[in-house]
XYZ file of C-alpha atoms in Angstrom:
232
model
C 17.531 29.541 -18.287
C 15.062 30.936 -16.226
C 12.966 28.336 -14.661
C 9.351 28.486 -15.031
C 6.866 29.482 -12.728
C 6.043 26.033 -12.834
C 8.908 24.570 -12.166
C 9.884 25.795 -8.946
C 7.113 24.565 -6.281
C 8.244 20.703 -7.563
C 12.359 21.913 -7.749
C 12.214 23.051 -4.107
C 10.290 20.134 -2.881
C 12.425 17.759 -4.555
C 15.925 19.877 -3.974
C 14.454 19.420 -0.166
C 14.016 15.697 -0.206
C 17.094 15.177 -2.203
C 19.297 16.739 0.522
C 17.193 14.941 3.054
C 17.819 11.710 2.241
C 21.402 11.905 0.901
C 22.339 12.708 3.738
C 20.232 9.478 5.787
C 22.166 7.440 3.086
C 25.231 7.926 3.822
C 24.322 8.358 8.080
C 23.639 4.701 7.524
C 25.651 4.117 4.963
C 23.163 2.829 2.734
C 25.544 2.338 -1.055
C 22.347 1.314 -2.825
C 20.886 4.386 -2.074
C 23.391 6.538 -2.195
C 23.356 4.983 -6.097
C 19.429 5.525 -6.046
C 20.064 9.121 -5.031
C 22.325 9.153 -8.329
C 19.693 8.299 -11.005
C 16.699 10.710 -9.077
C 19.299 13.185 -10.577
C 19.804 12.769 -13.552
C 16.296 11.943 -13.696
C 15.497 15.227 -12.169
C 17.966 17.383 -15.318
C 15.590 14.578 -18.420
C 12.735 16.605 -16.504
C 14.502 20.110 -16.621
C 15.661 19.518 -20.334
C 12.169 18.167 -21.277
C 9.701 20.604 -20.166
C 11.908 23.239 -21.521
C 10.823 20.830 -25.064
C 6.838 19.901 -24.059
C 5.876 22.028 -20.806
C 4.009 19.801 -19.162
C 1.174 20.810 -16.768
C 1.695 21.473 -13.501
C -0.224 18.514 -12.188
C 1.950 16.085 -13.806
C 5.216 18.662 -12.058
C 4.199 18.277 -9.199
C 3.876 14.459 -9.395
C 6.790 13.681 -10.864
C 8.507 15.562 -7.406
C 5.824 13.510 -4.803
C 7.302 10.711 -7.267
C 10.293 11.786 -6.829
C 9.750 12.285 -2.454
C 7.191 8.592 -1.746
C 10.993 7.013 -3.905
C 13.365 8.752 -1.287
C 11.395 8.059 1.821
C 10.525 4.319 0.717
C 14.631 3.698 1.370
C 15.442 5.428 4.646
C 12.422 5.462 6.760
C 12.376 2.579 8.792
C 10.115 0.227 10.078
C 8.544 -1.656 12.539
C 9.871 -4.994 12.015
C 5.613 -6.942 12.776
C 5.184 -4.601 9.860
C 8.252 -5.415 7.245
C 7.436 -7.889 4.830
C 9.211 -11.223 6.125
C 12.845 -11.434 5.329
C 12.828 -8.165 3.663
C 15.017 -4.512 4.833
C 12.536 -2.981 7.457
C 12.326 -0.080 5.551
C 9.341 1.857 4.228
C 9.613 -0.288 1.536
C 8.668 -3.324 2.752
C 5.768 -1.786 4.718
C 2.128 -4.124 3.910
C -0.353 -3.259 6.458
C -1.983 -6.907 6.301
C -2.012 -9.695 4.040
C -5.167 -8.485 1.407
C -2.692 -4.503 1.122
C -0.323 -3.851 -1.358
C 2.960 -3.164 -0.313
C 3.864 0.544 -0.144
C 6.569 -0.465 -3.015
C 3.466 -1.354 -4.854
C 1.678 2.153 -4.708
C 4.603 4.102 -5.201
C 5.244 2.065 -8.382
C 1.266 2.461 -9.392
C 1.976 6.376 -7.628
C 4.995 6.666 -10.789
C 3.900 4.780 -14.070
C 0.018 7.049 -13.526
C 2.673 10.366 -13.785
C 4.976 9.123 -16.670
C 1.733 7.960 -18.265
C 0.622 11.998 -18.211
C 4.310 13.804 -19.335
C 4.337 11.129 -22.241
C 0.252 12.192 -23.252
C 1.996 15.394 -23.422
C 4.678 15.344 -24.837
C 3.179 13.612 -28.151
C 0.712 15.724 -27.711
C 3.602 18.521 -27.791
C 4.937 16.143 -31.129
C 2.308 16.196 -33.075
C 0.434 20.049 -32.208
C 3.582 21.724 -31.558
C 4.009 23.454 -27.259
C 2.120 27.713 -26.866
C 4.791 29.303 -25.565
C 4.043 32.783 -23.097
C 3.876 35.432 -25.557
C 0.481 33.185 -27.390
C 3.350 31.482 -30.531
C 3.302 28.102 -31.349
C 6.171 26.526 -31.575
C 7.507 22.890 -33.226
C 4.862 19.913 -34.210
C 3.483 17.821 -37.013
C 0.553 20.271 -37.615
C 0.872 23.165 -34.916
C -1.865 23.559 -32.846
C -3.698 19.771 -33.132
C -3.807 18.443 -30.129
C -4.951 14.129 -29.733
C -8.284 13.071 -29.580
C -7.733 10.509 -26.591
C -9.304 7.511 -28.049
C -8.019 4.513 -28.074
C -4.858 4.374 -30.027
C -3.310 7.839 -28.810
C -3.425 6.995 -25.358
C -3.156 3.341 -25.315
C 0.546 4.936 -27.111
C 1.059 6.872 -24.149
C 0.602 4.302 -21.943
C 3.554 1.837 -23.811
C 5.646 5.077 -23.418
C 5.446 4.949 -19.938
C 5.312 0.456 -19.628
C 9.201 1.163 -22.008
C 10.030 3.584 -18.898
C 8.563 0.584 -15.892
C 11.019 -1.850 -17.850
C 13.592 0.803 -17.880
C 13.154 0.857 -13.736
C 13.355 -2.578 -13.697
C 16.931 -2.279 -15.606
C 18.369 0.002 -13.535
C 16.633 -2.043 -10.285
C 18.405 -5.380 -11.844
C 21.403 -3.549 -11.959
C 22.287 -3.223 -8.129
C 21.957 -6.611 -7.058
C 24.449 -6.654 -9.590
C 26.575 -3.160 -8.164
C 25.985 -4.530 -4.416
C 26.004 -7.260 -2.333
C 22.422 -6.726 -0.599
C 19.862 -4.635 -1.606
C 15.762 -4.535 -1.410
C 15.533 -4.972 -4.965
C 13.339 -8.355 -4.124
C 13.558 -11.551 -6.999
C 11.596 -12.554 -9.858
C 7.797 -12.413 -7.624
C 8.333 -8.858 -6.830
C 9.841 -7.980 -10.625
C 6.705 -9.595 -11.725
C 4.323 -7.039 -9.125
C 6.206 -4.569 -10.289
C 5.338 -5.011 -13.338
C 0.912 -5.345 -12.866
C 1.560 -1.999 -10.087
C 2.727 -0.157 -13.128
C 0.362 -0.994 -15.718
C -2.511 -0.653 -13.199
C -1.388 2.955 -13.109
C -0.692 3.174 -16.533
C -5.128 2.082 -17.032
C -6.208 4.677 -14.484
C -4.086 7.420 -15.565
C -5.747 6.805 -19.573
C -8.368 6.004 -17.742
C -8.402 9.929 -16.484
C -7.363 10.875 -19.645
C -10.079 9.634 -21.790
C -12.865 11.584 -18.743
C -10.736 15.372 -18.799
C -9.889 15.190 -22.687
C -13.222 13.943 -24.435
C -14.753 17.661 -23.504
C -12.157 19.283 -25.277
C -13.198 17.305 -28.172
C -16.808 17.047 -28.656
C -18.524 18.455 -31.311
C -20.320 22.119 -30.314
C -23.962 22.149 -29.933
C -24.265 25.554 -30.168
C -26.944 27.417 -32.384
C -23.991 27.531 -35.014
C -22.939 24.128 -35.478
C -27.608 23.503 -35.004
C -27.428 25.828 -38.589
C -24.094 23.605 -40.122
C -26.562 20.347 -39.351
C -29.839 21.138 -40.778
C -27.820 23.019 -44.454
C -26.284 19.408 -45.093
């Protein structure tokens, strides 16, 4: 199947960092990140499959690819000991620039689930209104051609889909702690902050969806609308 043009740039970026990060992980015998690289391959295939069905936005595709880059760099790029969180591995994921600042790990979590909220919003819209193809036809959907209103209910649903995916992410990290004797996953407090970061990203995405799509659902105020109002 020929890839959409929107997939090419993000796909090439993902291919480049996957090869580079995997080679670095193998050279340093970082089996934990070899495991995560395999998970990433499954996720990349899932994005390809999903895009074929819902036509993800160019913004979402680039955000997904950049999220993957941030993740793979997090476990393979070394940092000085004084910048790492005490007791954690000296890699980018442990970076904290000050006691007041979030860890690199938490920023990546927030960005990642900001992105999956945008993806969930697109998927929910496709389930309701279908997908417009290159030839202009609309396929699928319960009510073809309709889009979800950017109100609390639909946006909250997209956020909850994203939070469900964030829980799956924590399960994958938990599996890593069972498989490998040494990981950089952290304990219960780390998991809690991960979830808080995930929710923060979801909320920011929800606000963005509300702001950017509300105008498309705003009633027209042109002459025709004025005449219709006057005739009531």
